[in-house]
Amino acid sequence: MKFEPLLEVKSLRVAFGGKEVVHGVDFTIGAGERLALVGESGSGKTVTALSLLRLAQNAMVTGVAELQNAKEVQGARAGPVGVGGVHGTRDLLSLPERQLRGIRGKEIAMIFQEPMTALNALYSVGDQIAEVLELHEGLSPGAAQAAAVQLLADTGITEPARRARAFPHQLSGGQRQRAMIAMALACKPRLLLADEPTTALDVTVRAQILELLGDLQSRYGMAVLLITHDLNLVRKFADRVAVMENGDIVEQGDVSTVFDAPRHAYTRRLIDSHPVRDVSPAPEPAHASSVLEAKALRVVYPVPRPGIAGWFSKGSFVAVEGADFRIVAGETLGVVGESGSGKSTLALAALGLLPHGGTLAVTGQRWAAGKSADRALRRVMQVVFQDPFSSLSPRMTVEQIVGEGLLVHEPSLGTAARRARVLVALADVGLTEVQFPALLDRYPHEFSGGQRQRLAIARALIVDPQLLVLDEPTSALDVTVQKQVLGLLQKLQRERGLSYLLITHDVEVIRAMAHQVIVMKDGAILERGSVDQVLDSPEHSYTQALVKAALAT
């Protein structure tokens, strides 16, 4: 289907400090069309979208971005050619700031990638949505609040009146994203810029948000520019796709054409970057030593009690209840579930970082046996966190970060010997001084996301652990980098006989990495078994929903 042009971008260039990061790109978005802009981190896709509304700070932007006048295309918002006029445009890149403010939020709205940082923590979500309506629609405060509640209801939030009074931190990730969508759609914009709207969400919530966007897009007849690196999402959602690499659009066309017959090598690499299973067969539990074993594991958090009773005692929240599992040498146990299911709490308890009930043994020893005994167990069991940028100290060099564990567990090791061990650990994860001159003196910000995750893995490996806890190790990475990191973890497991406790909501990562799987919901294990058994023939309705949602996005 052809669409009446709504926005035509010509020769868009964006530079920061004299360095050009977007190199003269051209693309068109039709009224009512869904265009996906895909590429890895650093490809320029987010900067491109932000530049259309001149929201990229300290950027030098040139080119043309012609937006059709609203009255001219009002009849064309459903999409087909021949409906409505096509004359009268405004160049977004040359409009005075005052006029552009009238377009932002009203004619073109944006959903940002991380709603927790995009929403104001000091105001309720209802107040933030109402503010948009008061500014652009001229509604009274009371009418704006009522409209905000209705918008939240339209996005599928339960108890919208109560949620409107809530602050961002009081909502779940999916609820915050729905609130962001409600805010963006408050003035019924003609174009929605959606920047990675589902990246940090669980598979079931991701499918819900994708379905919601499609429903609202059809209902309002608006166009959508979807910015993402999730190719499965593009297949399900978009009409056309434009592929960006290093600031250039290297290929664009209908989704079916680009995916079925990609012309550019970069596009083919993106399409081929799905997780690949390359692990050794599962060890026989009867003949393998136990690295981690839990029986009736229970974790309880204290929570405030309402009213006067809260002055004298606290209530309790059971985060994990009655969890039994065992990991043997060379085995990967995948723990899958939505946010709030208890899987991260289970991982923290396994690491000895939370008080717990039941039995939890690492190589046959229990935590809290004594300071020196616990220190020995921490060498056996290391962790790789979800976001390497926040888990690596920005004030420490690579040598200090990777070698820190040796200072704790092998304090007698000399400087030269410690440095040699650091270099070996870095080489094991694919980082060498040939690639990165003065590697040991560099800081985390000088590396890409995938390279930082390799640093985090090297930091964990340097003390020769037997088990790694992998807490969403690839969820913050692009598809190509994700494939590389998973391949590295598989290689290390084969070579070292490592065991992994893999925490994730990504069913495809579980399928590629795990030998055994447990499915968690509300702190309880609902289903367990081999990866093939659980993912190919799930018995519990919740597991069936997770697998179905993964296939739908």
Coordinates of C-alpha atoms in Angstrom, one line a residue:
M1 CA 0.0 0.0 0.0
K2 CA 1.2 3.5 -0.8
F3 CA 0.8 6.3 1.7
E4 CA 0.4 10.0 1.2
P5 CA 3.7 11.7 2.4
L6 CA 3.5 13.1 5.9
L7 CA 7.1 13.8 6.6
E8 CA 9.9 14.0 4.0
V9 CA 13.5 14.1 5.3
K10 CA 16.2 15.1 2.9
S11 CA 20.0 15.2 3.3
L12 CA 19.7 15.2 7.1
R13 CA 23.2 15.7 8.7
V14 CA 23.9 15.8 12.4
A15 CA 27.2 16.7 14.0
F16 CA 28.5 17.1 17.6
G17 CA 31.6 19.2 18.2
G18 CA 32.5 19.2 14.5
K19 CA 32.2 15.3 14.2
E20 CA 29.4 14.2 11.9
V21 CA 27.4 11.2 13.1
V22 CA 24.5 11.3 10.6
H23 CA 25.6 11.6 7.0
G24 CA 22.9 13.1 4.7
V25 CA 20.1 10.5 5.2
D26 CA 16.8 10.6 3.2
F27 CA 13.5 8.9 4.1
T28 CA 9.8 9.5 3.9
I29 CA 7.0 8.6 6.3
G30 CA 3.5 8.4 5.0
A31 CA 0.3 9.4 6.8
G32 CA -0.8 6.4 8.8
E33 CA 2.4 4.4 7.9
R34 CA 4.6 2.4 10.2
L35 CA 8.3 2.9 9.4
A36 CA 11.0 1.1 11.4
L37 CA 14.5 2.6 11.7
V38 CA 16.8 -0.2 12.7
G39 CA 20.5 -0.5 13.5
E40 CA 23.0 -1.2 16.3
S41 CA 23.8 1.3 19.1
G42 CA 25.8 4.1 17.7
S43 CA 24.3 3.8 14.2
G44 CA 22.6 7.2 14.5
K45 CA 18.9 6.1 14.6
T46 CA 18.0 7.8 17.9
V47 CA 19.9 11.0 17.1
T48 CA 18.1 11.1 13.8
A49 CA 14.7 11.0 15.5
L50 CA 15.6 13.5 18.2
S51 CA 17.0 15.9 15.5
L52 CA 13.6 16.0 13.7
L53 CA 12.2 17.9 16.8
R54 CA 15.6 19.5 17.5
L55 CA 15.9 17.7 20.8
A56 CA 19.5 16.6 20.3
Q57 CA 21.4 18.8 22.6
N58 CA 24.5 20.6 21.3
A59 CA 23.9 19.2 17.9
M60 CA 24.5 20.9 14.6
V61 CA 21.7 19.8 12.3
T62 CA 21.3 20.6 8.6
G63 CA 19.0 19.4 5.9
V64 CA 15.3 19.5 5.4
A65 CA 12.4 17.8 7.3
E66 CA 9.2 18.9 5.6
L67 CA 6.0 18.2 7.6
Q68 CA 2.7 18.4 5.7
N69 CA 0.3 21.0 7.2
A70 CA -2.3 19.4 9.4
K71 CA -5.3 20.8 7.5
E72 CA -4.0 19.6 4.2
V73 CA -3.6 16.0 5.2
Q74 CA -6.4 15.6 7.7
G75 CA -8.4 13.5 5.3
A76 CA -5.3 11.5 4.4
R77 CA -4.5 10.2 7.8
A78 CA -5.9 6.8 7.1
G79 CA -3.1 6.4 4.5
P80 CA -4.2 5.6 0.9
V81 CA -3.1 7.9 -1.9
G82 CA -5.8 10.1 -3.4
V83 CA -7.4 11.1 -0.1
G84 CA -6.7 14.7 1.0
G85 CA -4.3 17.3 -0.3
V86 CA -0.6 17.3 -0.4
H87 CA 0.3 21.0 -0.6
G88 CA 1.7 23.2 2.1
T89 CA 4.7 22.1 4.3
R90 CA 6.8 23.4 7.1
D91 CA 10.5 22.6 7.5
L92 CA 11.0 21.4 11.1
L93 CA 14.7 22.2 10.9
S94 CA 14.2 25.9 10.1
L95 CA 11.1 26.7 12.1
P96 CA 11.5 29.2 15.0
E97 CA 11.6 27.6 18.4
R98 CA 8.3 29.1 19.4
Q99 CA 6.5 27.4 16.4
L100 CA 8.3 24.2 17.0
R101 CA 7.1 24.0 20.6
G102 CA 3.6 24.1 19.2
I103 CA 4.3 21.0 17.1
R104 CA 6.1 19.0 19.8
G105 CA 3.6 16.9 21.6
K106 CA 0.6 18.1 19.5
E107 CA 1.5 17.1 16.0
I108 CA 4.6 15.0 16.6
A109 CA 5.0 13.1 19.9
M110 CA 7.8 10.9 21.2
I111 CA 8.0 7.8 23.4
F112 CA 11.4 7.7 25.0
Q113 CA 13.4 4.5 25.6
E114 CA 13.5 4.6 29.4
P115 CA 10.3 5.9 30.9
M116 CA 11.7 6.0 34.5
T117 CA 14.1 8.7 33.4
A118 CA 11.7 10.4 30.9
L119 CA 9.0 10.8 33.5
N120 CA 9.3 13.4 36.2
A121 CA 9.8 11.6 39.5
L122 CA 8.3 14.6 41.5
Y123 CA 4.9 14.6 39.8
S124 CA 2.1 12.0 39.5
V125 CA 1.7 10.4 36.0
G126 CA -1.8 11.9 35.8
D127 CA -0.5 15.4 36.4
Q128 CA 2.2 14.9 33.7
I129 CA -0.4 13.8 31.2
A130 CA -2.8 16.6 32.2
E131 CA 0.0 19.2 31.7
V132 CA 0.2 18.3 28.0
L133 CA -3.5 18.7 27.6
E134 CA -3.6 22.0 29.3
L135 CA -0.7 23.4 27.3
H136 CA -1.7 22.2 23.8
E137 CA -5.5 21.7 24.1
G138 CA -6.3 24.5 26.5
L139 CA -8.3 22.2 28.8
S140 CA -9.1 23.3 32.4
P141 CA -7.2 21.4 35.1
G142 CA -10.3 19.4 36.0
A143 CA -11.0 18.4 32.4
A144 CA -7.4 17.7 31.8
Q145 CA -7.2 15.3 34.8
A146 CA -10.4 13.5 33.6
A147 CA -8.9 13.2 30.1
A148 CA -5.7 11.8 31.6
V149 CA -7.6 9.1 33.4
Q150 CA -9.4 8.2 30.2
L151 CA -6.1 8.0 28.3
L152 CA -4.6 5.7 30.9
A153 CA -7.7 3.5 30.6
D154 CA -7.3 3.5 26.8
T155 CA -3.8 2.1 27.2
G156 CA -5.1 -0.8 29.3
I157 CA -3.9 0.3 32.7
T158 CA -6.1 -1.2 35.4
E159 CA -7.6 1.2 38.0
P160 CA -6.7 4.2 35.9
A161 CA -8.0 6.8 38.4
R162 CA -5.8 5.3 41.1
R163 CA -2.8 4.9 38.8
A164 CA -3.2 8.6 37.7
R165 CA -2.4 9.6 41.3
A166 CA 0.7 7.4 41.4
F167 CA 4.2 8.5 41.0
P168 CA 6.5 6.8 38.4
H169 CA 8.4 4.7 40.9
Q170 CA 5.1 3.3 42.1
L171 CA 4.3 1.7 38.7
S172 CA 5.8 -1.4 37.1
G173 CA 7.9 -1.1 33.9
G174 CA 5.0 -2.0 31.7
Q175 CA 2.7 0.5 33.5
R176 CA 5.3 3.3 33.1
Q177 CA 5.6 2.6 29.4
R178 CA 1.8 2.7 29.1
A179 CA 1.8 6.0 30.9
M180 CA 4.4 7.3 28.5
I181 CA 2.2 6.2 25.6
A182 CA -0.8 7.9 27.1
M183 CA 1.1 11.1 27.4
A184 CA 2.4 10.9 23.8
L185 CA -1.1 10.3 22.5
A186 CA -2.8 13.0 24.6
C187 CA -3.2 15.4 21.7
K188 CA -3.8 12.7 19.0
P189 CA -0.5 13.4 17.1
R190 CA -0.2 12.7 13.4
L191 CA 3.3 11.2 13.9
L192 CA 4.6 9.2 16.9
L193 CA 8.4 8.7 17.3
A194 CA 8.8 5.5 19.4
D195 CA 12.4 5.0 20.6
E196 CA 13.0 1.4 21.7
P197 CA 9.5 1.3 23.4
T198 CA 9.8 -2.4 24.4
T199 CA 13.5 -3.0 25.0
A200 CA 13.6 -3.3 28.8
L201 CA 10.3 -5.1 29.1
D202 CA 9.4 -8.7 29.7
V203 CA 8.3 -10.8 26.7
T204 CA 4.6 -10.8 27.8
V205 CA 4.6 -7.1 28.5
R206 CA 6.5 -6.5 25.2
A207 CA 3.8 -8.3 23.3
Q208 CA 1.1 -6.3 25.1
I209 CA 2.8 -2.9 24.3
L210 CA 3.3 -3.9 20.7
E211 CA -0.4 -4.9 20.3
L212 CA -1.4 -1.7 22.1
L213 CA 0.7 0.5 19.8
G214 CA -0.8 -1.2 16.7
D215 CA -4.3 -0.8 18.0
L216 CA -3.9 2.9 18.9
Q217 CA -2.1 3.6 15.7
S218 CA -5.0 2.2 13.7
R219 CA -7.6 3.9 15.9
Y220 CA -6.0 7.4 15.6
G221 CA -4.7 6.9 12.0
M222 CA -1.3 8.3 13.0
A223 CA 2.1 7.4 11.5
V224 CA 4.8 5.7 13.6
L225 CA 8.5 5.9 13.3
L226 CA 9.7 3.0 15.3
I227 CA 13.4 3.1 16.4
T228 CA 14.6 -0.4 17.4
H229 CA 17.3 -3.1 17.1
D230 CA 14.7 -5.8 17.6
L231 CA 14.1 -7.3 14.2
N232 CA 11.3 -9.6 15.4
L233 CA 9.4 -6.6 16.5
V234 CA 10.0 -5.0 13.1
R235 CA 8.6 -8.1 11.3
K236 CA 5.4 -8.0 13.3
F237 CA 4.8 -4.2 13.4
A238 CA 6.2 -2.2 10.5
D239 CA 5.2 -1.6 6.9
R240 CA 8.6 -0.4 5.8
V241 CA 12.1 -0.6 7.3
A242 CA 15.2 1.6 6.9
V243 CA 18.5 0.1 8.0
M244 CA 21.2 2.5 9.5
E245 CA 24.9 1.8 9.9
N246 CA 27.4 4.3 11.1
G247 CA 25.1 7.3 10.3
D248 CA 24.0 6.1 6.8
I249 CA 20.8 4.5 5.7
V250 CA 22.2 1.5 3.8
E251 CA 19.0 -0.1 2.8
Q252 CA 15.2 0.6 2.9
G253 CA 12.1 -0.9 1.5
D254 CA 9.0 -3.0 2.4
V255 CA 9.6 -5.2 5.4
S256 CA 8.9 -8.4 3.5
T257 CA 11.3 -7.4 0.7
V258 CA 14.2 -6.4 3.0
F259 CA 13.9 -9.4 5.3
D260 CA 13.4 -12.0 2.5
A261 CA 16.0 -10.6 0.1
P262 CA 18.4 -8.2 1.9
R263 CA 20.8 -6.5 -0.5
H264 CA 23.3 -5.0 1.9
A265 CA 25.8 -7.1 3.9
Y266 CA 25.0 -5.2 7.1
T267 CA 21.3 -6.0 6.8
R268 CA 22.1 -9.6 6.3
R269 CA 24.3 -9.6 9.4
L270 CA 21.5 -8.1 11.5
I271 CA 19.0 -10.6 10.2
D272 CA 21.4 -13.5 11.0
S273 CA 22.1 -12.3 14.5
H274 CA 19.7 -14.5 16.4
P275 CA 21.0 -16.5 19.4
V276 CA 22.5 -19.8 18.3
R277 CA 22.7 -22.9 20.5
D278 CA 26.3 -24.2 20.7
V279 CA 26.6 -25.9 24.1
S280 CA 27.9 -29.3 25.2
P281 CA 25.4 -31.9 26.1
A282 CA 23.9 -31.7 29.6
P283 CA 26.0 -33.5 32.2
E284 CA 24.5 -36.6 33.9
P285 CA 23.4 -35.3 37.3
A286 CA 24.2 -38.6 39.0
H287 CA 27.8 -38.5 37.8
A288 CA 28.5 -34.8 38.2
S289 CA 29.4 -32.9 41.3
S290 CA 27.0 -30.3 42.7
V291 CA 28.1 -26.7 42.4
L292 CA 24.9 -25.0 43.8
E293 CA 22.0 -26.7 45.5
A294 CA 18.9 -25.2 47.1
K295 CA 16.2 -26.8 49.1
A296 CA 13.0 -25.0 50.3
L297 CA 14.8 -21.7 49.7
R298 CA 12.7 -18.8 51.1
V299 CA 13.4 -15.1 51.0
V300 CA 11.2 -12.6 52.8
Y301 CA 11.5 -8.8 52.7
P302 CA 10.2 -6.5 55.5
V303 CA 7.7 -4.0 54.3
P304 CA 6.0 -1.0 56.1
R305 CA 2.5 -1.7 57.6
P306 CA -0.2 0.9 57.1
G307 CA -1.5 3.0 59.9
I308 CA -0.3 3.2 63.5
A309 CA 0.6 -0.5 63.5
G310 CA 3.5 0.4 61.2
W311 CA 5.1 2.4 64.0
F312 CA 5.7 -0.7 66.1
S313 CA 6.3 -3.5 63.6
K314 CA 6.8 -4.3 60.0
G315 CA 4.9 -6.6 57.7
S316 CA 6.5 -9.0 55.3
F317 CA 6.6 -9.8 51.6
V318 CA 7.6 -13.3 50.5
A319 CA 9.8 -12.8 47.3
V320 CA 10.8 -16.5 46.9
E321 CA 8.9 -19.4 48.5
G322 CA 10.0 -23.1 48.6
A323 CA 12.5 -23.0 45.7
D324 CA 14.4 -26.3 45.0
F325 CA 17.1 -26.6 42.4
R326 CA 20.5 -28.0 41.7
I327 CA 23.3 -27.0 39.3
V328 CA 26.1 -29.5 38.5
A329 CA 29.5 -28.8 37.0
G330 CA 29.3 -27.7 33.4
E331 CA 25.6 -27.1 33.5
T332 CA 23.5 -24.0 32.8
L333 CA 20.3 -23.6 34.7
G334 CA 18.0 -20.9 33.1
V335 CA 15.6 -19.0 35.3
V336 CA 12.8 -17.3 33.3
G337 CA 9.9 -15.2 34.4
E338 CA 8.5 -11.7 34.3
S339 CA 9.7 -8.8 36.4
G340 CA 8.7 -9.3 40.0
S341 CA 8.6 -13.1 39.6
G342 CA 11.5 -13.5 42.1
K343 CA 14.2 -14.6 39.8
S344 CA 16.7 -11.8 40.6
T345 CA 16.0 -12.3 44.3
L346 CA 16.8 -15.9 43.9
A347 CA 20.1 -15.0 42.3
L348 CA 21.0 -12.6 45.1
A349 CA 20.2 -15.2 47.7
A350 CA 22.4 -17.7 45.8
L351 CA 25.2 -15.2 45.9
G352 CA 24.9 -14.9 49.7
L353 CA 23.7 -11.3 49.5
L354 CA 20.3 -11.8 51.1
P355 CA 19.1 -13.4 54.3
H356 CA 17.2 -16.6 53.4
G357 CA 15.6 -19.6 54.9
G358 CA 15.9 -23.2 53.8
T359 CA 19.1 -24.8 52.6
L360 CA 21.5 -23.2 50.1
A361 CA 24.9 -24.9 49.6
V362 CA 27.8 -23.9 47.3
T363 CA 30.1 -26.8 46.6
G364 CA 28.5 -28.4 49.7
Q365 CA 29.1 -25.4 52.0
R366 CA 26.4 -23.1 53.3
W367 CA 26.7 -19.3 53.4
A368 CA 27.2 -17.5 56.7
A369 CA 29.5 -20.2 58.0
G370 CA 32.0 -17.4 58.9
K371 CA 33.8 -14.5 57.2
S372 CA 36.7 -16.5 55.9
A373 CA 34.5 -19.3 54.7
D374 CA 32.1 -16.9 52.9
R375 CA 35.1 -15.3 51.2
A376 CA 36.2 -18.6 49.9
L377 CA 32.7 -19.2 48.5
R378 CA 32.7 -15.9 46.8
R379 CA 35.7 -17.0 44.8
V380 CA 33.8 -20.1 43.7
M381 CA 30.7 -18.0 42.6
Q382 CA 31.0 -14.8 40.7
V383 CA 28.4 -12.6 39.0
V384 CA 27.9 -10.7 35.7
F385 CA 25.3 -8.0 35.9
Q386 CA 22.8 -6.7 33.4
D387 CA 24.2 -3.3 32.7
P388 CA 28.0 -3.2 32.5
F389 CA 28.1 0.6 32.3
S390 CA 26.6 0.9 35.8
S391 CA 28.4 -2.2 37.3
L392 CA 31.9 -1.0 36.3
S393 CA 33.4 1.9 38.3
P394 CA 34.0 4.9 35.9
R395 CA 36.9 6.0 38.1
M396 CA 38.9 2.7 37.8
T397 CA 41.1 1.6 34.9
V398 CA 40.7 -1.7 33.2
E399 CA 43.6 -3.1 35.1
Q400 CA 42.1 -2.0 38.4
I401 CA 38.6 -3.3 37.5
V402 CA 39.7 -6.8 36.3
G403 CA 42.4 -7.2 38.9
E404 CA 40.3 -6.2 41.9
G405 CA 39.3 -9.8 42.7
L406 CA 43.0 -10.9 42.9
L407 CA 43.6 -8.2 45.5
V408 CA 40.9 -9.8 47.7
H409 CA 41.5 -13.5 47.0
E410 CA 45.3 -13.6 46.3
P411 CA 46.7 -10.5 48.2
S412 CA 50.2 -11.9 48.2
L413 CA 50.4 -11.8 44.4
G414 CA 52.9 -9.3 43.1
T415 CA 52.1 -6.4 40.8
A416 CA 53.8 -7.9 37.7
A417 CA 52.1 -11.3 38.3
R418 CA 48.8 -9.7 38.8
R419 CA 49.1 -7.7 35.6
A420 CA 50.0 -10.8 33.7
R421 CA 46.9 -12.5 35.0
V422 CA 44.7 -9.5 34.0
L423 CA 46.1 -9.6 30.5
V424 CA 45.3 -13.4 30.2
A425 CA 41.8 -12.8 31.5
L426 CA 41.2 -10.0 29.0
A427 CA 42.6 -12.2 26.1
D428 CA 40.2 -15.0 27.2
V429 CA 37.3 -12.7 26.5
G430 CA 38.7 -11.3 23.3
L431 CA 40.3 -8.0 24.4
T432 CA 43.9 -7.5 23.6
E433 CA 46.4 -4.6 23.5
V434 CA 46.8 -5.2 19.8
Q435 CA 43.1 -4.1 19.4
F436 CA 43.2 -1.5 22.1
P437 CA 46.6 0.2 22.7
A438 CA 47.2 1.0 26.3
L439 CA 44.3 -1.3 27.2
L440 CA 45.1 -1.6 30.9
D441 CA 45.0 2.2 31.4
R442 CA 41.7 2.8 29.7
Y443 CA 38.4 3.5 31.4
P444 CA 34.9 1.9 30.9
H445 CA 33.5 4.8 28.9
E446 CA 36.1 4.2 26.2
F447 CA 34.4 0.9 25.3
S448 CA 31.2 -0.1 23.6
G449 CA 28.4 -1.9 25.4
G450 CA 29.5 -5.3 24.3
Q451 CA 33.2 -4.6 25.1
R452 CA 32.2 -3.4 28.6
Q453 CA 30.3 -6.7 29.1
R454 CA 33.4 -8.6 28.1
L455 CA 35.3 -6.6 30.8
A456 CA 32.7 -7.6 33.3
I457 CA 33.1 -11.3 32.3
A458 CA 36.9 -11.0 32.6
R459 CA 36.5 -9.5 36.1
A460 CA 34.5 -12.5 37.1
L461 CA 36.7 -15.1 35.5
I462 CA 40.1 -13.9 36.9
V463 CA 39.6 -15.7 40.2
D464 CA 38.8 -19.0 38.4
P465 CA 35.2 -19.5 39.7
Q466 CA 33.2 -22.6 39.2
L467 CA 29.9 -20.9 38.7
L468 CA 28.8 -17.6 37.2
V469 CA 25.5 -15.9 38.0
L470 CA 24.4 -14.2 34.8
D471 CA 21.8 -11.6 35.5
E472 CA 20.2 -10.6 32.2
P473 CA 23.7 -10.5 30.6
T474 CA 22.6 -9.5 27.1
S475 CA 19.3 -7.6 27.6
A476 CA 21.0 -4.2 27.2
L477 CA 23.0 -5.3 24.0
D478 CA 22.2 -5.1 20.3
V479 CA 21.4 -8.3 18.5
T480 CA 24.8 -8.7 16.9
V481 CA 26.6 -8.0 20.1
Q482 CA 24.3 -10.3 22.0
K483 CA 25.1 -13.1 19.7
Q484 CA 28.9 -12.5 20.2
V485 CA 28.6 -12.4 24.0
L486 CA 26.5 -15.6 24.1
G487 CA 29.0 -17.2 21.9
L488 CA 31.8 -16.2 24.2
L489 CA 29.9 -17.6 27.3
Q490 CA 29.3 -20.9 25.5
K491 CA 33.0 -21.1 24.5
L492 CA 34.1 -20.4 28.1
Q493 CA 31.8 -23.0 29.4
R494 CA 33.2 -25.7 27.1
E495 CA 36.8 -24.8 27.8
R496 CA 36.5 -24.3 31.6
G497 CA 33.6 -26.6 32.6
L498 CA 31.8 -23.5 34.0
S499 CA 28.4 -23.7 35.5
Y500 CA 25.9 -20.9 34.9
L501 CA 22.8 -19.6 36.8
L502 CA 21.2 -17.7 33.9
I503 CA 18.6 -15.1 34.9
T504 CA 16.6 -13.7 32.0
H505 CA 13.2 -12.9 30.6
D506 CA 14.4 -13.7 27.0
V507 CA 13.1 -17.1 26.0
E508 CA 15.5 -17.2 23.0
V509 CA 18.5 -16.7 25.2
I510 CA 17.3 -19.5 27.4
R511 CA 16.9 -21.7 24.3
A512 CA 20.4 -21.0 23.2
M513 CA 22.2 -21.4 26.5
A514 CA 20.3 -23.5 29.1
H515 CA 20.4 -27.2 29.8
Q516 CA 17.7 -27.1 32.5
V517 CA 15.0 -24.4 33.0
I518 CA 12.8 -23.3 35.9
V519 CA 9.9 -21.0 35.3
M520 CA 9.1 -18.5 38.2
K521 CA 6.0 -16.5 38.9
D522 CA 5.2 -14.6 42.1
G523 CA 8.1 -16.1 43.9
A524 CA 7.2 -19.7 43.2
I525 CA 8.6 -22.3 40.7
L526 CA 5.7 -23.3 38.4
E527 CA 7.5 -25.6 36.0
R528 CA 10.9 -27.2 35.6
G529 CA 12.7 -29.5 33.2
S530 CA 15.1 -29.7 30.3
V531 CA 15.1 -26.8 27.9
D532 CA 13.4 -28.8 25.1
Q533 CA 10.8 -30.1 27.5
V534 CA 9.8 -26.8 29.0
L535 CA 10.0 -24.6 25.9
D536 CA 8.7 -27.0 23.3
S537 CA 6.0 -28.7 25.4
P538 CA 5.2 -26.4 28.2
E539 CA 2.6 -27.8 30.7
H540 CA 1.7 -24.7 32.8
S541 CA -0.5 -22.1 31.3
Y542 CA 2.0 -19.3 32.4
T543 CA 4.9 -21.0 30.6
Q544 CA 2.7 -21.4 27.5
A545 CA 1.9 -17.7 27.6
L546 CA 5.7 -16.8 27.9
V547 CA 6.6 -19.0 25.0
K548 CA 3.7 -17.6 22.9
A549 CA 4.6 -14.0 23.7
A550 CA 8.2 -14.7 22.7
L551 CA 7.1 -16.0 19.3
A552 CA 4.8 -12.9 18.9
T553 CA 7.6 -10.3 19.3

